[in-house]
XYZ file of N, CA and C in Angstrom:
627
model
N -3.696 -3.211 5.866
C -3.791 -3.272 7.408
C -2.748 -2.049 7.419
N -2.994 -1.374 8.682
C -1.318 -0.530 8.736
C -1.788 -0.441 10.737
N -0.885 -0.513 11.716
C -0.813 -0.569 13.209
C -0.240 0.815 13.226
N -0.898 1.244 14.225
C 0.233 2.289 14.854
C -0.307 1.704 16.507
N 0.743 1.790 17.097
C 0.120 1.814 18.710
C -0.532 0.696 18.766
N -1.792 0.940 19.438
C -2.419 -0.331 19.639
C -3.828 0.212 19.123
N -3.496 0.890 17.781
C -4.293 0.758 16.689
C -4.256 -0.323 15.316
N -5.367 -0.994 14.739
C -5.264 -1.567 14.152
C -6.439 -0.795 13.111
N -5.577 -0.603 11.277
C -7.076 -0.259 10.654
C -6.373 -0.653 9.194
N -8.079 -1.452 8.653
C -7.859 -1.834 7.393
C -9.082 -1.241 6.442
N -8.428 -1.591 5.653
C -9.537 -0.939 4.542
C -10.656 -2.455 4.295
N -11.613 -2.164 3.766
C -12.683 -3.021 3.488
C -13.099 -2.818 1.895
N -12.065 -3.190 0.755
C -12.329 -3.152 -0.427
C -14.385 -3.289 -1.024
N -14.531 -4.387 -0.884
C -16.152 -4.190 -0.998
C -17.093 -3.750 -0.253
N -16.734 -2.999 0.930
C -18.008 -2.297 1.475
C -17.743 -0.856 1.281
N -16.227 -0.347 0.261
C -15.987 0.936 0.725
C -15.544 1.878 1.811
N -15.243 0.610 2.921
C -14.587 1.711 4.262
C -13.392 1.100 4.911
N -12.887 1.719 5.338
C -12.069 1.981 6.506
C -12.218 1.326 8.145
N -11.822 0.245 8.407
C -12.303 0.123 9.948
C -11.369 -0.076 11.068
N -11.674 0.700 12.277
C -10.504 0.799 13.275
C -10.584 -0.266 14.535
N -10.019 -0.916 14.820
C -9.600 -1.882 15.789
C -8.981 -1.325 16.869
N -8.982 -1.570 18.114
C -8.218 -1.315 19.173
C -7.207 -2.980 19.669
N -6.501 -3.053 19.872
C -5.228 -4.325 20.430
C -5.361 -3.530 22.161
N -5.765 -3.626 22.750
C -6.083 -4.097 24.450
C -6.381 -4.680 24.952
N -5.985 -6.231 25.486
C -6.564 -7.466 26.272
C -7.057 -8.101 24.924
N -8.023 -7.392 24.231
C -8.516 -8.229 23.410
C -9.117 -7.354 22.195
N -9.024 -8.024 20.884
C -9.422 -6.955 20.193
C -10.436 -6.409 19.845
N -11.370 -5.083 19.718
C -12.005 -4.627 19.847
C -12.992 -3.552 18.795
N -13.348 -3.516 18.001
C -14.023 -2.859 17.122
C -14.525 -1.728 17.479
N -14.111 -0.137 17.267
C -14.095 1.534 17.803
C -15.036 1.865 16.561
N -14.511 2.062 15.375
C -14.757 3.257 14.474
C -15.212 2.260 12.652
N -15.730 3.284 12.031
C -15.681 2.736 10.818
C -16.055 3.573 9.874
N -14.919 3.864 8.978
C -15.399 5.458 8.120
C -15.750 4.766 6.736
N -16.618 5.564 6.411
C -16.947 5.694 4.557
C -18.901 4.690 4.658
N -19.428 5.543 3.705
C -20.654 5.799 4.028
C -21.243 5.051 2.750
N -20.979 4.109 1.853
C -21.027 3.524 0.845
C -20.668 3.776 -0.286
N -20.592 3.252 -1.147
C -19.581 3.493 -2.421
C -20.238 4.748 -2.901
N -19.445 6.339 -3.291
C -19.127 7.201 -3.480
C -17.921 8.344 -3.880
N -18.312 9.083 -3.742
C -16.907 10.484 -4.184
C -16.858 11.161 -2.979
N -17.327 11.818 -1.950
C -17.919 12.421 -1.153
C -16.529 12.516 -0.137
N -16.254 13.526 0.828
C -14.974 13.152 1.487
C -15.902 12.336 2.800
N -16.909 11.616 2.963
C -17.108 10.461 3.840
C -17.543 9.136 2.694
N -16.827 9.248 2.200
C -17.112 8.065 1.069
C -15.887 7.447 0.274
N -15.435 6.416 0.297
C -14.368 5.813 -0.289
C -14.979 5.473 -1.720
N -14.494 4.881 -2.677
C -14.474 3.617 -4.233
C -13.461 2.969 -4.482
N -13.627 1.613 -3.671
C -12.777 0.811 -3.397
C -11.386 0.836 -2.848
N -11.256 0.988 -1.860
C -10.238 1.308 -1.159
C -9.496 0.577 -1.148
N -8.323 1.054 -1.336
C -6.262 -0.451 -1.256
C -5.679 -0.586 -0.288
N -4.452 0.147 -0.398
C -3.381 0.244 0.426
C -3.910 1.115 1.730
N -3.411 1.468 2.482
C -3.165 2.484 3.419
C -2.146 2.327 4.761
N -1.953 3.636 5.038
C -0.649 3.830 6.110
C -1.279 4.598 7.426
N -0.359 4.776 8.018
C -0.394 5.789 9.412
C 0.775 6.398 9.477
N 0.561 7.929 9.121
C 1.365 8.496 9.640
C 2.415 8.731 11.049
N 2.922 9.240 11.693
C 3.758 9.137 12.891
C 3.022 9.702 13.844
N 1.637 11.095 13.424
C 1.023 11.717 14.328
C -0.250 10.664 14.488
N -0.449 9.743 13.888
C -1.339 8.631 13.795
C -2.755 8.985 12.997
N -2.247 9.805 11.541
C -3.476 10.113 10.492
C -3.221 9.204 9.401
N -4.759 8.895 8.950
C -4.932 6.992 8.413
C -4.686 7.580 6.510
N -3.609 7.451 5.910
C -3.599 7.193 4.573
C -4.179 6.674 3.675
N -5.047 6.769 3.051
C -5.656 5.459 2.434
C -5.909 5.945 0.593
N -5.495 5.221 0.309
C -5.748 4.983 -1.354
C -6.834 4.504 -1.851
N -7.715 5.679 -2.156
C -8.973 5.589 -2.532
C -9.119 5.308 -4.147
N -8.643 4.258 -4.656
C -8.868 3.576 -5.886
C -9.292 4.426 -7.051
N -10.561 4.124 -7.146
C -11.777 4.387 -8.223
C -11.826 5.693 -7.894
N -11.418 6.929 -7.177
C -11.288 7.787 -6.683
C -10.457 8.999 -7.196
N -9.326 7.791 -7.537
C -8.268 8.829 -7.997
C -7.497 9.692 -7.171
N -7.396 9.843 -5.331
C -6.558 10.271 -4.798
C -6.639 9.484 -3.188
N -5.852 9.734 -2.597
C -5.150 9.865 -0.963
C -6.199 10.638 -0.154
N -6.512 9.825 0.451
C -7.737 10.296 1.282
C -7.330 10.217 2.772
N -7.126 11.653 3.322
C -6.381 11.397 4.751
C -7.068 11.692 6.075
N -7.485 11.022 6.761
C -8.309 10.329 8.342
C -7.678 10.881 9.546
N -8.152 11.859 11.007
C -7.720 11.554 11.866
C -7.397 10.084 12.266
N -6.279 9.775 13.548
C -6.140 9.201 14.299
C -8.277 8.113 14.667
N -9.021 8.741 14.982
C -10.770 8.889 15.121
C -11.240 8.145 13.995
N -10.414 8.223 12.363
C -11.093 8.340 11.381
C -12.301 9.058 10.927
N -11.907 10.434 11.209
C -12.665 11.703 10.989
C -11.646 12.519 9.668
N -12.645 13.159 8.715
C -11.998 12.905 7.292
C -11.008 14.450 7.792
N -10.127 14.723 7.071
C -9.447 15.506 6.997
C -9.641 16.148 6.072
N -8.927 15.636 5.022
C -8.163 16.423 3.579
C -8.031 15.155 2.560
N -8.337 15.600 1.481
C -7.801 14.942 0.222
C -6.564 15.199 -0.484
N -5.614 14.351 -1.138
C -4.095 15.135 -1.527
C -4.672 14.432 -3.226
N -4.623 14.757 -3.956
C -5.115 14.375 -5.953
C -4.248 15.178 -6.303
N -4.486 14.509 -7.854
C -2.956 15.597 -9.145
C -3.606 14.460 -10.346
N -3.411 15.356 -11.145
C -3.844 14.800 -12.569
C -3.249 13.830 -12.491
N -2.190 13.094 -12.060
C -1.368 11.877 -12.662
C -1.361 10.722 -11.662
N -2.391 11.168 -10.875
C -2.487 10.181 -9.993
C -3.754 9.519 -10.368
N -3.425 7.913 -10.888
C -4.528 6.895 -11.831
C -4.487 5.947 -10.386
N -5.610 5.478 -10.298
C -6.558 4.567 -9.530
C -4.898 3.610 -8.453
N -4.892 4.901 -8.042
C -3.888 4.453 -6.878
C -4.267 2.850 -5.926
N -3.207 2.071 -5.904
C -3.537 1.069 -4.834
C -2.745 0.876 -4.116
N -1.887 1.418 -3.569
C -0.834 1.540 -1.997
C -0.542 3.020 -2.094
N -0.222 3.281 -0.735
C 0.638 4.378 -0.560
C 1.458 3.680 0.870
N 2.189 4.677 0.654
C 3.617 4.544 2.339
C 4.259 5.794 2.211
N 4.677 6.279 3.595
C 5.340 7.564 3.890
C 6.628 7.465 4.213
N 7.187 8.288 4.147
C 8.654 8.578 4.670
C 8.516 10.021 5.674
N 9.573 10.260 6.147
C 9.487 11.809 7.002
C 9.093 12.276 6.235
N 9.460 13.054 4.656
C 9.376 14.039 3.780
C 8.533 14.274 2.988
N 7.981 12.224 2.690
C 7.351 11.946 1.286
C 6.365 10.776 1.357
N 5.285 11.171 0.415
C 4.574 10.439 0.166
C 4.556 9.539 -0.994
N 4.697 8.062 -1.224
C 4.737 7.300 -2.367
C 3.747 6.620 -2.084
N 3.226 7.068 -3.661
C 2.140 6.444 -4.224
C 2.138 5.604 -5.375
N 1.489 4.106 -4.946
C 1.522 3.089 -6.491
C 0.175 3.188 -7.150
N 0.275 3.358 -8.167
C -0.522 3.447 -9.461
C -1.152 2.501 -10.286
N -2.229 1.929 -10.405
C -2.556 1.766 -11.860
C -2.313 1.943 -13.069
N -0.482 2.350 -13.404
C -0.752 3.145 -13.949
C 1.199 3.600 -14.500
N 1.977 3.624 -15.278
C 2.832 3.745 -15.742
C 3.445 5.002 -16.403
N 4.664 5.764 -15.483
C 5.248 5.001 -14.437
C 4.348 4.775 -13.497
N 4.361 3.509 -12.142
C 3.611 3.385 -11.681
C 3.883 3.930 -9.903
N 4.347 3.949 -10.258
C 4.946 5.532 -8.956
C 5.081 6.406 -8.494
N 4.243 7.475 -7.557
C 4.843 8.796 -8.130
C 4.803 9.012 -6.423
N 5.436 10.349 -6.693
C 6.161 10.388 -5.612
C 6.073 12.375 -5.173
N 5.300 12.690 -4.021
C 4.678 13.481 -3.480
C 5.024 14.016 -2.091
N 5.395 15.445 -1.716
C 5.566 16.329 -0.609
C 4.230 15.657 0.244
N 4.347 15.275 1.248
C 3.397 15.547 2.313
C 1.780 16.646 2.232
N 2.177 17.931 1.402
C 1.219 18.582 1.362
C 0.908 18.435 -0.272
N 1.591 17.357 -0.963
C 0.460 17.105 -1.996
C 1.199 17.398 -3.187
N 2.343 17.653 -3.041
C 2.804 18.486 -5.012
C 3.754 17.324 -5.580
N 3.875 16.898 -6.053
C 4.455 15.924 -7.028
C 6.027 16.072 -7.196
N 6.608 15.420 -6.676
C 8.194 15.757 -6.974
C 8.721 14.880 -8.211
N 8.015 13.728 -8.045
C 9.017 12.593 -8.981
C 8.378 11.464 -9.449
N 8.401 11.025 -10.557
C 7.466 9.394 -10.703
C 9.094 8.387 -11.168
N 8.570 7.488 -10.736
C 9.221 6.022 -11.058
C 9.281 5.147 -11.246
N 9.522 3.752 -12.247
C 8.997 2.599 -12.152
C 8.144 2.132 -12.812
N 8.600 1.926 -14.521
C 7.883 1.661 -15.691
C 7.086 0.763 -15.861
N 6.051 0.520 -16.487
C 5.782 -0.871 -17.048
C 6.049 -1.319 -18.200
N 6.491 -2.795 -18.327
C 6.979 -3.322 -19.430
C 8.153 -4.664 -19.093
N 8.880 -5.301 -19.798
C 9.595 -6.672 -19.557
C 10.708 -6.597 -18.571
N 11.105 -7.424 -18.555
C 12.463 -7.386 -17.675
C 12.602 -7.168 -16.163
N 13.307 -6.284 -15.921
C 13.571 -5.731 -15.081
C 12.285 -4.134 -14.430
N 11.553 -4.272 -15.774
C 10.311 -2.980 -14.923
C 9.423 -3.966 -14.642
N 7.973 -3.667 -14.326
C 7.171 -4.097 -13.984
C 5.193 -4.188 -14.583
N 5.160 -5.377 -14.204
C 3.548 -5.835 -15.013
C 2.064 -5.268 -14.347
N 2.037 -6.007 -13.159
C 0.865 -5.883 -12.293
C 1.150 -6.036 -11.262
N 0.805 -4.192 -10.821
C 1.364 -3.970 -9.248
C 0.339 -3.929 -8.631
N 0.412 -4.196 -7.209
C -0.776 -4.085 -6.265
C -0.102 -3.392 -4.824
N 0.539 -4.004 -3.884
C 1.214 -3.647 -2.902
C 2.502 -3.012 -2.882
N 2.957 -2.741 -1.903
C 4.601 -2.619 -1.930
C 4.600 -1.860 -0.355
N 6.219 -2.173 0.033
C 6.505 -1.451 1.261
C 7.988 -0.697 1.144
N 8.321 -0.448 2.031
C 9.193 0.657 1.566
C 10.588 0.131 2.973
N 11.668 0.106 2.924
C 12.694 -0.178 3.731
C 13.366 1.242 4.364
N 14.929 0.731 5.147
C 15.187 2.211 5.973
C 15.818 2.473 4.905
N 16.339 2.265 3.828
C 17.456 2.902 2.610
C 16.138 4.008 1.859
N 14.581 3.661 2.130
C 13.999 4.026 1.000
C 13.964 3.275 0.015
N 14.528 1.882 -0.219
C 14.163 0.979 -1.568
C 12.510 0.600 -1.034
N 11.926 0.358 -2.654
C 10.755 0.179 -2.790
C 10.736 -1.579 -3.148
N 9.971 -2.061 -2.204
C 9.543 -3.705 -2.715
C 7.998 -3.837 -3.250
N 8.227 -4.249 -4.384
C 6.771 -4.035 -5.299
C 6.553 -5.334 -5.335
N 5.174 -5.434 -5.365
C 4.402 -7.016 -5.719
C 4.004 -6.958 -6.422
N 4.580 -7.844 -7.840
C 4.103 -7.691 -9.091
C 3.442 -9.001 -9.589
N 2.239 -8.947 -9.597
C 1.107 -10.341 -9.745
C 1.110 -10.650 -10.825
N 1.609 -9.970 -11.903
C 1.767 -10.523 -13.458
C 3.212 -11.038 -13.571
N 4.304 -10.804 -12.627
C 5.710 -11.517 -13.691
C 5.792 -12.416 -11.887
N 5.022 -12.399 -11.104
C 4.932 -13.704 -9.916
C 6.416 -13.755 -9.146
N 7.031 -12.339 -8.643
C 8.278 -11.928 -7.912
C 7.825 -10.502 -7.624
N 8.642 -10.594 -6.351
C 8.757 -9.200 -5.444
C 9.773 -8.412 -6.281
N 9.505 -7.576 -6.763
C 11.203 -6.663 -7.276
C 11.212 -5.602 -6.479
N 12.806 -5.206 -6.350
C 13.106 -3.951 -5.303
C 14.090 -3.156 -6.714
N 13.208 -2.300 -6.329
C 13.841 -0.932 -6.766
C 14.172 -0.150 -6.040
N 15.167 0.858 -6.127
C 16.462 1.959 -5.439
C 15.197 3.237 -5.003
N 15.056 4.283 -4.636
C 14.558 5.113 -4.572
C 14.967 6.139 -5.328
N 15.889 6.108 -6.839
C 15.442 6.441 -7.877
C 15.051 5.879 -9.065
N 14.482 4.498 -8.416
C 13.845 3.919 -9.501
C 14.500 3.024 -10.542
N 16.120 2.326 -10.127
C 16.777 1.379 -10.598
C 16.297 0.094 -9.759
N 15.857 -0.635 -10.962
C 15.618 -2.544 -10.240
C 16.992 -2.571 -9.990
N 16.989 -2.872 -8.505
C 18.151 -4.162 -7.576
C 17.925 -5.026 -7.559
N 17.109 -5.889 -7.601
C 16.713 -7.557 -6.825
C 15.010 -8.142 -7.442
N 15.573 -9.540 -8.328
C 13.710 -9.825 -7.661
C 13.904 -11.108 -7.082
N 12.801 -11.235 -6.346
C 12.719 -12.269 -5.346
C 11.580 -13.067 -5.597
N 11.955 -14.147 -5.964
C 10.485 -15.216 -6.118
C 10.995 -15.665 -7.848
N 9.772 -16.683 -8.325
C 9.517 -17.065 -9.377
C 8.193 -17.639 -9.665
N 7.939 -17.715 -10.922
C 6.730 -18.429 -11.037
C 6.402 -19.759 -10.396
N 5.913 -20.142 -9.886
C 5.198 -21.412 -9.658
C 4.660 -21.752 -7.959
N 4.731 -23.180 -7.309
C 4.039 -23.214 -6.497
C 4.731 -24.140 -5.564
N 6.169 -24.599 -6.047
C 7.265 -24.948 -5.153
C 7.567 -24.040 -3.434
N 8.692 -24.615 -2.632
C 9.375 -23.511 -1.567
C 9.802 -22.474 -2.837
N 9.598 -21.342 -2.544
C 10.273 -20.237 -2.634
C 9.855 -19.034 -3.848
N 8.585 -20.574 -4.431
C 7.946 -19.876 -5.634
C 6.835 -18.653 -5.269
N 6.032 -18.233 -6.336
C 4.996 -16.981 -6.237
C 4.119 -17.254 -7.154
N 2.516 -16.980 -6.965
C 1.778 -16.770 -8.043
C 1.001 -16.110 -7.736
N 1.282 -14.725 -8.547
C 0.288 -13.851 -8.692
C 0.065 -13.116 -6.822
N 1.346 -12.913 -6.410
C 1.513 -11.869 -4.998
C 0.821 -10.617 -5.213
N 0.291 -10.591 -4.103
C -0.751 -9.448 -3.847
C -0.091 -8.541 -2.466
N 0.468 -8.898 -1.711
C 0.748 -7.945 -0.656
C 2.623 -8.306 0.053
N 3.052 -6.915 0.819
C 4.653 -7.300 0.837
C 4.909 -6.489 1.867
N 5.720 -7.295 2.878
C 5.918 -6.527 3.845
C 7.404 -7.130 4.932
N 8.400 -5.775 5.990
C 9.388 -6.340 6.204
C 8.996 -6.632 7.737
N 9.699 -7.718 8.232
C 9.673 -7.579 9.611
C 10.840 -6.256 10.085
N 9.718 -6.260 11.504
C 10.367 -4.666 12.250
C 12.055 -4.814 12.066
N 12.943 -6.280 12.129
C 14.408 -6.000 12.409
C 14.794 -6.007 10.653
N 14.064 -5.932 9.838
C 14.119 -5.519 8.697
C 14.872 -7.128 8.041
N 14.515 -8.217 8.289
C 15.718 -9.299 7.924
C 15.206 -10.030 7.451
N 13.695 -10.211 7.659
C 12.531 -11.056 6.511
C 11.611 -10.101 5.790
N 11.441 -10.812 4.386
C 10.188 -10.184 3.712
C 9.335 -10.932 3.590
N 8.023 -10.881 4.141
C 7.028 -11.683 3.937
C 5.880 -10.993 2.942
N 5.858 -11.993 2.226
C 4.613 -12.235 0.583
C 3.695 -12.903 1.028
N 2.490 -12.040 1.161
C 1.056 -12.898 0.843
C 0.924 -13.175 -0.813
N 1.119 -15.104 -0.753
C 1.146 -15.703 -2.549
C -0.348 -15.998 -2.472
N -0.432 -15.214 -3.299
C -2.642 -14.920 -3.550
C -3.018 -16.068 -3.343
N -2.697 -16.973 -4.731
C -2.787 -17.752 -5.343
C -2.411 -19.316 -5.260
N -1.254 -19.212 -4.590
C -0.933 -20.328 -3.873
C -1.965 -20.681 -2.237
N -2.197 -19.500 -1.630
C -3.186 -19.593 -0.493
C -1.811 -19.945 0.816
N -0.660 -19.144 0.599
C -0.138 -19.097 1.599
C 0.505 -17.613 1.467
N 1.782 -17.343 3.153
C 2.274 -16.729 3.012
C 3.913 -17.067 2.675
N 4.920 -16.642 2.361
C 6.086 -17.036 1.975
C 7.073 -16.197 1.993
N 8.367 -16.936 3.219
C 9.004 -15.703 3.940
C 10.406 -15.893 3.365
N 10.818 -14.622 3.153
C 12.472 -14.859 2.728
C 13.233 -13.724 3.682
N 14.523 -14.661 3.546
C 15.521 -14.667 4.163
C 16.175 -12.912 3.112
N 16.745 -11.877 4.018
C 17.359 -10.521 3.290
C 19.066 -10.662 3.382
N 18.999 -11.805 4.164
C 20.706 -11.861 3.681
C 20.994 -12.084 2.703
């Protein structure tokens, strides 16, 4: 899910679609992008994460097509970003100059210019301070990456050069514990980390202080 002004954009993994809603007095459905599973310009193949640029374009991680699909604010197709190293992208985030793509691969983070030129790769898979089964992530104001790792049941925080700085949560079902987390977000004031605690069927909230 991604928000931009009074717009809500949601990927529907099982119907291979992106849905657009408006928030004015009440939430109403405006448009749907996706004409069944496929690889054409007007199709998606198991879309996962998405984000919205400052000018309203929607960037979608088109996972099984191994590309990022870019749509205009009304969900009309604009272009694709593809690269030979982009394997099963699961999530995408933007900064002013760069696009971060989280892939089901190692290294799992690929960094591109908005035009699609890859500049570097970050974060390898493995034990300890590396990652195992990554799904979604977010960026803070310093461009640190907060990555949900379902395999190790925590959120790992990496600097923009790929150094692991901290880990949040541990495997379990009690207070402050996670089990196969799948989503992560920061509050607008950047003081709280909200984690979608998948197999514990709840949201878990951590302080950044």
